[in-house]
GROMACS .gro file of C-alpha atoms in nm:
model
  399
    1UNK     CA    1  -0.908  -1.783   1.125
    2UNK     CA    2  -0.807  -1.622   1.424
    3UNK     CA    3  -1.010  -1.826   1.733
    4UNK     CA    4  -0.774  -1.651   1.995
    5UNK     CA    5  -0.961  -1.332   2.071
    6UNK     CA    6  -1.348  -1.182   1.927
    7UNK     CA    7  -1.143  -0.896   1.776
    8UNK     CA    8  -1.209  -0.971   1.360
    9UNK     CA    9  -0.958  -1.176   1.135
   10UNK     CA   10  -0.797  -0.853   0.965
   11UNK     CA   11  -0.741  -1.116   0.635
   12UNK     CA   12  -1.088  -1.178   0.649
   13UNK     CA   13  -1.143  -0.780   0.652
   14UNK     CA   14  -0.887  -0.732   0.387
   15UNK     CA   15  -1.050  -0.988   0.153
   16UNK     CA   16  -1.418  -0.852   0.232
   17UNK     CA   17  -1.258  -0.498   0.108
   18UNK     CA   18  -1.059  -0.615  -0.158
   19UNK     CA   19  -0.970  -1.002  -0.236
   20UNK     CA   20  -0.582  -1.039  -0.272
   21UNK     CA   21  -0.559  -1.177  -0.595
   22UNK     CA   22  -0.785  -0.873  -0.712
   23UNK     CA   23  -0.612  -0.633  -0.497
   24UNK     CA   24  -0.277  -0.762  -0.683
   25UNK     CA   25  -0.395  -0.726  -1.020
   26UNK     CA   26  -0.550  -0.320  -0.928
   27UNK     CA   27  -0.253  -0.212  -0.846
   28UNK     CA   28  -0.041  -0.382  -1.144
   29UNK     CA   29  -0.314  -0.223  -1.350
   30UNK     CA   30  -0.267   0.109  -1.226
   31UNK     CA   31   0.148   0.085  -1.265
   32UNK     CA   32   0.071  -0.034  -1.632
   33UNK     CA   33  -0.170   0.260  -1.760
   34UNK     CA   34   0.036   0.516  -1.606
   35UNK     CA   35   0.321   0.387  -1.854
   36UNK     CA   36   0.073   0.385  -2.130
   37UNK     CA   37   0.033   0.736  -2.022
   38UNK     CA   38   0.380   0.873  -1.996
   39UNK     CA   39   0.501   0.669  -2.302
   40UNK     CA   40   0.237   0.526  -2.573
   41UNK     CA   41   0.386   0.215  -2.774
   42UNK     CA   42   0.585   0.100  -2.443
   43UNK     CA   43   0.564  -0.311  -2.467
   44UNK     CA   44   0.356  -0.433  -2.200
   45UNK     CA   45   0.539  -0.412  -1.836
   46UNK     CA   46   0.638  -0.797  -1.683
   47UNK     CA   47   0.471  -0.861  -1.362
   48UNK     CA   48   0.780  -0.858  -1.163
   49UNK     CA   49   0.883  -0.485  -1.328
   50UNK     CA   50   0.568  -0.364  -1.212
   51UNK     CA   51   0.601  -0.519  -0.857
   52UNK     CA   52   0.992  -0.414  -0.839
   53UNK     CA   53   1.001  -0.096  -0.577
   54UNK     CA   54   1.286   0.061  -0.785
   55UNK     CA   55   1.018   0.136  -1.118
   56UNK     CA   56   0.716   0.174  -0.907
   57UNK     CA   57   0.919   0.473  -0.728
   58UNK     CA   58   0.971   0.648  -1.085
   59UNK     CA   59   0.632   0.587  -1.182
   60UNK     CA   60   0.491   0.776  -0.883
   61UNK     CA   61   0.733   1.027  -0.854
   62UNK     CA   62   0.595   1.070  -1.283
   63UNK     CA   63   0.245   1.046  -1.158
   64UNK     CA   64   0.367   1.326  -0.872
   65UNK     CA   65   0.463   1.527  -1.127
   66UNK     CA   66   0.797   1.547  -0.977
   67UNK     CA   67   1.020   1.386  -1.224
   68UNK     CA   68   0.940   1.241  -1.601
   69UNK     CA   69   0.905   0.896  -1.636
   70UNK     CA   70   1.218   0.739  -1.857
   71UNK     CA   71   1.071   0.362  -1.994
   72UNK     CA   72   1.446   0.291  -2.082
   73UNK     CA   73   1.600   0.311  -1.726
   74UNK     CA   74   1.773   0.046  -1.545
   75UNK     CA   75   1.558  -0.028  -1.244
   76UNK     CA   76   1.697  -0.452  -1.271
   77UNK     CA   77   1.672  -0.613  -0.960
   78UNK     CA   78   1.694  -1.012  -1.054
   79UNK     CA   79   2.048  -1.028  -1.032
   80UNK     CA   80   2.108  -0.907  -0.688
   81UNK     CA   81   1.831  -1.098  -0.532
   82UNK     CA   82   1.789  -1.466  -0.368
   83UNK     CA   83   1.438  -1.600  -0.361
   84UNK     CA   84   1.361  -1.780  -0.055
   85UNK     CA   85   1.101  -2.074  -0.061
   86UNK     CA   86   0.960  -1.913  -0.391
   87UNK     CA   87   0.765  -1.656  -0.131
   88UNK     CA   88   1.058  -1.389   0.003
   89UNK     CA   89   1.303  -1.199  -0.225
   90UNK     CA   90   1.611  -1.085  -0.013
   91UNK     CA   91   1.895  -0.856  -0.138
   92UNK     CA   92   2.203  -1.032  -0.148
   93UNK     CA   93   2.447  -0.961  -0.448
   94UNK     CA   94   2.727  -0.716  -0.422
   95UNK     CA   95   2.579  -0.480  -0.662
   96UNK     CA   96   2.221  -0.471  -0.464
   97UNK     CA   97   2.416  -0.195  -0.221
   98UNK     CA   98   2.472   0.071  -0.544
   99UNK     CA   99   2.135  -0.024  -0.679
  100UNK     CA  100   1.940   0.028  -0.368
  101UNK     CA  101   2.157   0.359  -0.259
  102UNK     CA  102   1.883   0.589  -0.344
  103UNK     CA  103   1.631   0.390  -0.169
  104UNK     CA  104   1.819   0.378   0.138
  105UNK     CA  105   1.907   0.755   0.149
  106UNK     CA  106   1.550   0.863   0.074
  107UNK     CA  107   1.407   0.568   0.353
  108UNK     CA  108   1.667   0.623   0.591
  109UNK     CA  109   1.572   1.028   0.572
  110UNK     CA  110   1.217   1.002   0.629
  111UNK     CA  111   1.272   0.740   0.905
  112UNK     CA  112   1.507   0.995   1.106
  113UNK     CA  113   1.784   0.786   1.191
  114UNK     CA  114   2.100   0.944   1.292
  115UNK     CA  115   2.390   0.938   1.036
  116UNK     CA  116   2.481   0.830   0.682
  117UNK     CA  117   2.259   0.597   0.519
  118UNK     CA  118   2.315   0.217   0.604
  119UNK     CA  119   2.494   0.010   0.407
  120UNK     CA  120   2.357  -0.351   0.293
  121UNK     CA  121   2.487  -0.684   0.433
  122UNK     CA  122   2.543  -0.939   0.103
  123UNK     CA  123   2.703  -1.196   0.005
  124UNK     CA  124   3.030  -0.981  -0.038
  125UNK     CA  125   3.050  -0.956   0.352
  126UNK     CA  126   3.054  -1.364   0.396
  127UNK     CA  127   2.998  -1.562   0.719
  128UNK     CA  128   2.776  -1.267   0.838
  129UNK     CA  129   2.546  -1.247   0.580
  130UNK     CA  130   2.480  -1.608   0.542
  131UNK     CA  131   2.419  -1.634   0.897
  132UNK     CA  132   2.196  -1.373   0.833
  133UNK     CA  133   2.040  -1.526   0.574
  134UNK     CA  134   1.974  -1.820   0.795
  135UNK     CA  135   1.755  -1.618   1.050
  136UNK     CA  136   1.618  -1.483   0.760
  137UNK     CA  137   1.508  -1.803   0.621
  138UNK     CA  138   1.387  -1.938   0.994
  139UNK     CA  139   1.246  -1.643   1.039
  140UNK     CA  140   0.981  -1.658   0.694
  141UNK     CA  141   0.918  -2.036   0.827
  142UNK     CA  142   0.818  -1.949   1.142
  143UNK     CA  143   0.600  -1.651   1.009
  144UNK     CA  144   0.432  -1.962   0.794
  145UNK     CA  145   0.358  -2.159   0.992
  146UNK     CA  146   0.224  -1.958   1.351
  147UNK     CA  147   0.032  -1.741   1.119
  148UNK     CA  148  -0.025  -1.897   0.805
  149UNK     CA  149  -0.342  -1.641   0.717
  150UNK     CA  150  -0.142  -1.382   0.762
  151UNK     CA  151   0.150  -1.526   0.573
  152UNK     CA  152  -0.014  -1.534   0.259
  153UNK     CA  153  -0.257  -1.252   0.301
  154UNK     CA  154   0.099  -1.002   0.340
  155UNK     CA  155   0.393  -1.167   0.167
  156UNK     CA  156   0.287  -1.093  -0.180
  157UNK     CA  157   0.290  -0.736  -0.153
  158UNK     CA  158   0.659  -0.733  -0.076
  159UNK     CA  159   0.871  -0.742  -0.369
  160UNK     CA  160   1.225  -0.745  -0.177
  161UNK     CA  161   1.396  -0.763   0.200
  162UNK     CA  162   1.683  -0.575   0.243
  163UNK     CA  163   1.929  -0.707   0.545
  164UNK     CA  164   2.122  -0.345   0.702
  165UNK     CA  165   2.480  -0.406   0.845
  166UNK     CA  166   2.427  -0.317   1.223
  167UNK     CA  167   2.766  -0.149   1.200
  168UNK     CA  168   2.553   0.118   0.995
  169UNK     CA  169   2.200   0.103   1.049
  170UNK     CA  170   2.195   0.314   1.397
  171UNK     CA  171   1.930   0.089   1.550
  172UNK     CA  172   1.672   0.139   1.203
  173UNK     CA  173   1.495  -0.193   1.315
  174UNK     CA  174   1.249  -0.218   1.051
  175UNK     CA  175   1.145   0.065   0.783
  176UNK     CA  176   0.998   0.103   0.439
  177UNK     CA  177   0.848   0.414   0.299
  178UNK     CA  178   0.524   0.457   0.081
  179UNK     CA  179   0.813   0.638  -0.185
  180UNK     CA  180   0.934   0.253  -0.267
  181UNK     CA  181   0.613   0.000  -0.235
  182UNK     CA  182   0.746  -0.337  -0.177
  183UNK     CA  183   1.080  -0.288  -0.014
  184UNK     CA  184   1.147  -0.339   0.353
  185UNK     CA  185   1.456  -0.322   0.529
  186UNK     CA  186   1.550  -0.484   0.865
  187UNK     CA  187   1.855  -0.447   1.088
  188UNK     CA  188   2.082  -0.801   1.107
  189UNK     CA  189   1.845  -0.959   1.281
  190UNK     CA  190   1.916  -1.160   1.570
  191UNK     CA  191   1.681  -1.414   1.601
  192UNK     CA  192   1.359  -1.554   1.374
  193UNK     CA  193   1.113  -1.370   1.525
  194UNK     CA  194   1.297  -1.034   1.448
  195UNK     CA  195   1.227  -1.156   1.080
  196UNK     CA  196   0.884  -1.291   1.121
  197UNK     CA  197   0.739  -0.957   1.306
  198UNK     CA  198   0.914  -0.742   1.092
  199UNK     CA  199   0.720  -0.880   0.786
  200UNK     CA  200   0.417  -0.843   0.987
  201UNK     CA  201   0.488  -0.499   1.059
  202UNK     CA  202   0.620  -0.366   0.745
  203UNK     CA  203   0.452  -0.596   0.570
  204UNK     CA  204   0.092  -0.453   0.726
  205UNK     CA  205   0.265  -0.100   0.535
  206UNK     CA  206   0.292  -0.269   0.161
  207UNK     CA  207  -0.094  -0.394   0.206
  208UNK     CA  208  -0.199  -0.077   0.328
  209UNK     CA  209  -0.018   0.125   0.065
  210UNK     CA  210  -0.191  -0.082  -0.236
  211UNK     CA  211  -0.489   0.001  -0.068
  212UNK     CA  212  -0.471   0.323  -0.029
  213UNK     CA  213  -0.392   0.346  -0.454
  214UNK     CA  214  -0.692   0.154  -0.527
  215UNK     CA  215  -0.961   0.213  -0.262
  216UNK     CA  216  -1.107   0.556  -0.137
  217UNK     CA  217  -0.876   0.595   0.196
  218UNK     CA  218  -0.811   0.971   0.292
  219UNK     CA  219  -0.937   1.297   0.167
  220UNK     CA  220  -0.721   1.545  -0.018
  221UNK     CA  221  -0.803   1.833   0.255
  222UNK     CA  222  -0.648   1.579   0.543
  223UNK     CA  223  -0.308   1.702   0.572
  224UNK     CA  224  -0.369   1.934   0.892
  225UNK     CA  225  -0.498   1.651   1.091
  226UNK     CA  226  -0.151   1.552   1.376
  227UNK     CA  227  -0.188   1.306   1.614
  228UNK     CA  228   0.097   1.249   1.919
  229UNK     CA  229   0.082   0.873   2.055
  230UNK     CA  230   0.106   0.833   2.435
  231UNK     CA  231   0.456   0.636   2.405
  232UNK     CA  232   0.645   0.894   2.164
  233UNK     CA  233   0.656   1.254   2.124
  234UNK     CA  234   0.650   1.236   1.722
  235UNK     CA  235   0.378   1.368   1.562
  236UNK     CA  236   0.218   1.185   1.285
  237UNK     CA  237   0.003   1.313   0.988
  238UNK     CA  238  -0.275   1.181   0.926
  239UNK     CA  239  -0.179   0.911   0.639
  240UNK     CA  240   0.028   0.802   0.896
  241UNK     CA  241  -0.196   0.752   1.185
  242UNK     CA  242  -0.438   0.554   0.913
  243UNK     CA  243  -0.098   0.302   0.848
  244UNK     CA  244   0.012   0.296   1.188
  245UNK     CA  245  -0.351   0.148   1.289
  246UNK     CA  246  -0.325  -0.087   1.037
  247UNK     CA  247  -0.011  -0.185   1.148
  248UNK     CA  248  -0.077  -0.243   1.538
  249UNK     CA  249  -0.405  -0.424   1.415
  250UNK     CA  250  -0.196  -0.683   1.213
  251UNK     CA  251   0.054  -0.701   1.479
  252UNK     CA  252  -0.171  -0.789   1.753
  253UNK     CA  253  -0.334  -1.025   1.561
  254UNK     CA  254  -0.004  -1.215   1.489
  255UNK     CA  255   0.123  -1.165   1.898
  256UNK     CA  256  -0.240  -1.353   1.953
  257UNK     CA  257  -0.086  -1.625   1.722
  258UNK     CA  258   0.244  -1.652   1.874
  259UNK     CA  259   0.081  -1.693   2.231
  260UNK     CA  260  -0.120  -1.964   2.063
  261UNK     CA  261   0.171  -2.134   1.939
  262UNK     CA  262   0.380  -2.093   2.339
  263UNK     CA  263   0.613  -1.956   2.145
  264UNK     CA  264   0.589  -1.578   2.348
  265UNK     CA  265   0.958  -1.639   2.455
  266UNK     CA  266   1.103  -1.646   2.166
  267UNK     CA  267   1.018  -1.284   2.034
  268UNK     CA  268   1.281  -1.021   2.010
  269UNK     CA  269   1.372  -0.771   2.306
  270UNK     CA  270   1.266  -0.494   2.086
  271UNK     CA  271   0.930  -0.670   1.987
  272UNK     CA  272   0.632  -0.425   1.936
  273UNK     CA  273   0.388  -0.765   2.019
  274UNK     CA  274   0.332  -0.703   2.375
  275UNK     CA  275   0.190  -0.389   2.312
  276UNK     CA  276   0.004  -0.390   1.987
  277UNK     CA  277  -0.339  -0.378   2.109
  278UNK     CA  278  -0.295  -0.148   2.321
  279UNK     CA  279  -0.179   0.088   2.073
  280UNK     CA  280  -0.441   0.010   1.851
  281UNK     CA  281  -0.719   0.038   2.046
  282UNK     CA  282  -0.548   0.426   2.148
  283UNK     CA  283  -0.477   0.509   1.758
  284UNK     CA  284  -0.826   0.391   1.614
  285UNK     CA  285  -1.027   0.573   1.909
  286UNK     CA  286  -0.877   0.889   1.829
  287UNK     CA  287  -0.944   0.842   1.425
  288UNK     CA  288  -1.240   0.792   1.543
  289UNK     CA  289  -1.292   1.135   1.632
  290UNK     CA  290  -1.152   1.236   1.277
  291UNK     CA  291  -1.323   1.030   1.049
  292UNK     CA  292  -1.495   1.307   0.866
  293UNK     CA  293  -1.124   1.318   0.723
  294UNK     CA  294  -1.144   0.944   0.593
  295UNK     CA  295  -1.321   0.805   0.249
  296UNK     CA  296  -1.527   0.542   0.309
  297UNK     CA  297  -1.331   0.269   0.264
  298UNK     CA  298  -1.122   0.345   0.561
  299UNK     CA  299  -1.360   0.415   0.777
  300UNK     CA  300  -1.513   0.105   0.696
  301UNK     CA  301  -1.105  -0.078   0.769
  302UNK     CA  302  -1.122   0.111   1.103
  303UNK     CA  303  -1.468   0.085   1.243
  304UNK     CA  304  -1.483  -0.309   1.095
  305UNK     CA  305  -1.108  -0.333   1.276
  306UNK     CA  306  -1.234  -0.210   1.579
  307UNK     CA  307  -1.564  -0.387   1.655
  308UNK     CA  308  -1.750  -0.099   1.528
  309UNK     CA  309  -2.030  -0.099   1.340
  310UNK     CA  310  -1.891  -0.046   0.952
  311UNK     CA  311  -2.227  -0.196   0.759
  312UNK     CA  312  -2.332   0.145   0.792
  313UNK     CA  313  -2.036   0.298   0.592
  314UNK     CA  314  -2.155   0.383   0.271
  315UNK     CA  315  -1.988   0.594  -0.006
  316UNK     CA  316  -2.142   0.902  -0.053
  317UNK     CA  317  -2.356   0.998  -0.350
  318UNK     CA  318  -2.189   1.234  -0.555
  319UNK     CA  319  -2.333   1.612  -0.519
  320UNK     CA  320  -2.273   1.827  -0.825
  321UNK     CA  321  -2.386   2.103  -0.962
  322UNK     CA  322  -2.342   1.984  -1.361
  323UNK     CA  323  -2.544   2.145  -1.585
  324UNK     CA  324  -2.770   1.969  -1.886
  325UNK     CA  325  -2.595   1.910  -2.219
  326UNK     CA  326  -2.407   1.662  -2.433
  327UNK     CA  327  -2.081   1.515  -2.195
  328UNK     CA  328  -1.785   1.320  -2.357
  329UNK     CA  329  -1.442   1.193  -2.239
  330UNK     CA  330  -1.178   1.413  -2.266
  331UNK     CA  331  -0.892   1.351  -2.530
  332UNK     CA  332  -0.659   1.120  -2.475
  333UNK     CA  333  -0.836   0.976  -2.186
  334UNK     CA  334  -0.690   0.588  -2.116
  335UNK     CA  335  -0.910   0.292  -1.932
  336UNK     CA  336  -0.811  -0.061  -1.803
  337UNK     CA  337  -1.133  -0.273  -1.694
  338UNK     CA  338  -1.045  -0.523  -1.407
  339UNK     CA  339  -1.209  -0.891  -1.392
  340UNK     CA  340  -1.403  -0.736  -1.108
  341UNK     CA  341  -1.575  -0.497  -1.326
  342UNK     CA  342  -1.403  -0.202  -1.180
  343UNK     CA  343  -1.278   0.032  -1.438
  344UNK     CA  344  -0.962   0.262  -1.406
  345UNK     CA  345  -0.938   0.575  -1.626
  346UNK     CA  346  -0.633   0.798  -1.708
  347UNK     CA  347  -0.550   1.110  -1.822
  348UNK     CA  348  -0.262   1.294  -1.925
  349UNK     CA  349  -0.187   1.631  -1.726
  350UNK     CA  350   0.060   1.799  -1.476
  351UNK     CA  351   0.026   1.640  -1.271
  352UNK     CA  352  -0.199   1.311  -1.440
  353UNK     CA  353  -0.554   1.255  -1.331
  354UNK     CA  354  -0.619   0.847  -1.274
  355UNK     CA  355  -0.971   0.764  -1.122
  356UNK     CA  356  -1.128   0.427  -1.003
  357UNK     CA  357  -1.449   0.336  -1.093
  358UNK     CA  358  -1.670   0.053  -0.938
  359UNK     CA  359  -1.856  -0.168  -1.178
  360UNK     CA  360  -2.187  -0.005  -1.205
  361UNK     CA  361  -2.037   0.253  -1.378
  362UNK     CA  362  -1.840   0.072  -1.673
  363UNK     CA  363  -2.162   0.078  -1.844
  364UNK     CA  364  -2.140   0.468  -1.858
  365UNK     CA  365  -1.772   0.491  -1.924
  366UNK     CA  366  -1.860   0.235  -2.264
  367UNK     CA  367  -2.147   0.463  -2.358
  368UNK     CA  368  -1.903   0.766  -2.336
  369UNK     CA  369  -1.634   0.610  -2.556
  370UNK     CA  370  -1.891   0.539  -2.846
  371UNK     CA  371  -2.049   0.851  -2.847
  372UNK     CA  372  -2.125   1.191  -2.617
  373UNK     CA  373  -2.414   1.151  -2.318
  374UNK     CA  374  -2.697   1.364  -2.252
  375UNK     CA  375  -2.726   1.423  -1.838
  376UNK     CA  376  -3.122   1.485  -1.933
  377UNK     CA  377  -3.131   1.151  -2.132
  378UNK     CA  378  -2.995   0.905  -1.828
  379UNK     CA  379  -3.190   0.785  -1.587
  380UNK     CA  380  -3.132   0.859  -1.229
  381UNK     CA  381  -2.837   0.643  -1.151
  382UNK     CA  382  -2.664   0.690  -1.445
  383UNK     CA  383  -2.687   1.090  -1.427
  384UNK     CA  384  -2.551   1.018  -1.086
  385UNK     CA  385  -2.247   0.847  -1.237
  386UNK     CA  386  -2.191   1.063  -1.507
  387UNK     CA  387  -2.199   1.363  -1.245
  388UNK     CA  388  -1.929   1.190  -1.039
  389UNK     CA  389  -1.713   1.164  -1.405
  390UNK     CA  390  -1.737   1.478  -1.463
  391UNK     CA  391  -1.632   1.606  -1.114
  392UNK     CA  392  -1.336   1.364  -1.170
  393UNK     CA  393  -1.237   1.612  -1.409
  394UNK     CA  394  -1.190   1.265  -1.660
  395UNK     CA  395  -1.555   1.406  -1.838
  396UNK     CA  396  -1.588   1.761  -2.028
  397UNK     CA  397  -1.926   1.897  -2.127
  398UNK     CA  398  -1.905   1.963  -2.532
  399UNK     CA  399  -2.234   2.161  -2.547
   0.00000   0.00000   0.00000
């Protein structure tokens, strides 16, 4: 718990919206049906495939409908990587640089960085990557142990560190991209608390992109929505904005940790800290304004995040206009039920439709797969639920 400050412990918040271990398993889920979808008979997917950023990239560029998914492609990543303390795996073979190419051209695109891509320090380049490796390592202890809550609350939803040589990174500090869940890179750092806050920061990113797959974050319609932040001239979509919060929010709650710990002078010169909740505070007051654009669960992360009042976020009832008759599920349609009772469905299409359900509705979803529903026949709540199905586009009406 964080006893530094009344703003909220944003662990606590992430476990009131969706517990870790549950949060975990969600988005595994959601990896596995989609390769039941794109290729029935596939063995069951390991764990650590469906957490690797390499096959979760071709899986949503499938689910995109950009590219088809290939079950057979090489997307390895065990025997370029070092584990560190069983909680951090960090690029270091010689092959991880050809492996990770297309990651780093694709990241180092979207982040703007001047230049060719960045290369990857490993275990080829000697002295400087082990001393690298050494800040590394201090850098996950220190993380531990200042801000244990956070520790475990962000490391599990990154699947692999990448360490840039500074020869080639043009000053790319920290990035990771939505595109390849799990992977962050970092610049050499130069001290521990480059490490530390870049797991913080980047790590905030992994968390909030498993959210945003499993919980209702942003509307489809959101995409005009630009905001400009007071200390940059960039202009950020509204996706963005939503991560960015997150982000600062994390942030300042780990620079509140560090001053608890006197350890404030030991932060990196280009340390974000000092300023997180300040930019916080200016990012969520101007979502504020927008939060017509948000689904409920976000505006419940941002109002709870800001010492609003988010009890009174509710999700809205579905409104439809679906006629009487008989309702089944179309063909083909796929589910995976979670120990939480929420129920994912999936169907094939161009692109595929996938569609989370909480757990008062499984008890629909079972009737449907034994046999058609009447709208007339259910009582209120259930018509309600069926409505939403059928909206989902998951549901057709057979007569």
């Amino acid at each position: 718990m964080n006893l530094s400050s009344d703003w909220p412990d944003a662990t606590a918040v992430h476990a009131a919206l969706a517990p870790a271990g549950a949060l975990l398993a969600e988005r595994r889920a959601l990896y596995q049906l989609a390769v039941e979808l794109f290729a029935p008979g596939t063995p069951p997917v390991s764990d650590g495939r469906l957490d690797n950023p390499l096959f979760r990239f071709r899986v949503g560029e499938a689910l995109a409908d950009r590219i088809p998914f290939d079950p057979a492609a090489d997307d390895e990543l065990d025997d370029v990587v070092t584990e560190l303390d069983g909680q951090l795996k960090v690029a270091s073979g010689a092959d991880a640089d050809a492996k990770l190419a297309d990651a780093l051209r694709i990241i180092h695109g979207q982040s703007g960085a001047p230049g060719v891509p960045p290369r990857l320090l490993t275990d080829a380049d000697g002295e400087p990557f082990r001393d690298a490796m050494d800040v590394v390592e201090a850098g996950l202890a220190r993380f531990q142990a200042v801000s244990p809550g956070l520790a475990q609350d962000l490391l599990p939803h990154t699947a692999l560190l990448v360490v840039l040589d500074p020869a080639t990174s043009n000053g790319l500090v920290s990035a990771s991209s939505r595109l390849f869940p799990g992977l962050i890179l970092i610049d050499r750092p130069s001290c521990p608390y480059d490490v530390a806050e870049a797991l913080v920061h980047e790590g905030a990113h992994q968390k909030f992109f498993d959210l945003a797959i499993t919980r209702d974050f942003l509307r489809v319609d959101a995409e005009d929505r630009v905001f400009t932040p007071s200390w940059s001239g960039a202009r950020w979509p509204l996706e963005q904005v939503v991560a960015a919060f997150h982000a600062y929010a994390l942030l300042a709650q780990f620079a509140e940790d560090v001053t608890s710990s006197g350890e404030t002078g030991q932060i990196g010169r280009n340390s974000l800290l000092p300023f997180a909740r300040a930019r916080e505070t200016e990012i969520g007051r101007w979502l504020l304004g927008t939060e017509e654009s948000l689904e409920c669960d976000a505006r419940w992360l941002l109002r709870t995040l800001l010492r609003e009042d988010g009890n009174s976020i509710r999700a809205a009832e579905p409104t439809s206009s679906v006629p009487d008759g008989r309702y089944a599920l179309k063909p083909f349609v796929r589910m995976a039920r979670m120990a939480t009772g929420r129920v994912l469905l999936a169907s094939p299409g161009h692109p595929p439709q996938l569609h989370w359900l909480n757990d008062n509705a499984a008890e629909v979803v079972d009737q449907l797969g034994q046999e058609p529903l009447s709208m007339s026949a259910l009582g209120p709540e259930k018509a309600r639920i069926l409505s939403g199905l059928v909206d989902s586009a998951l549901v057709h009406r057979i007569q």
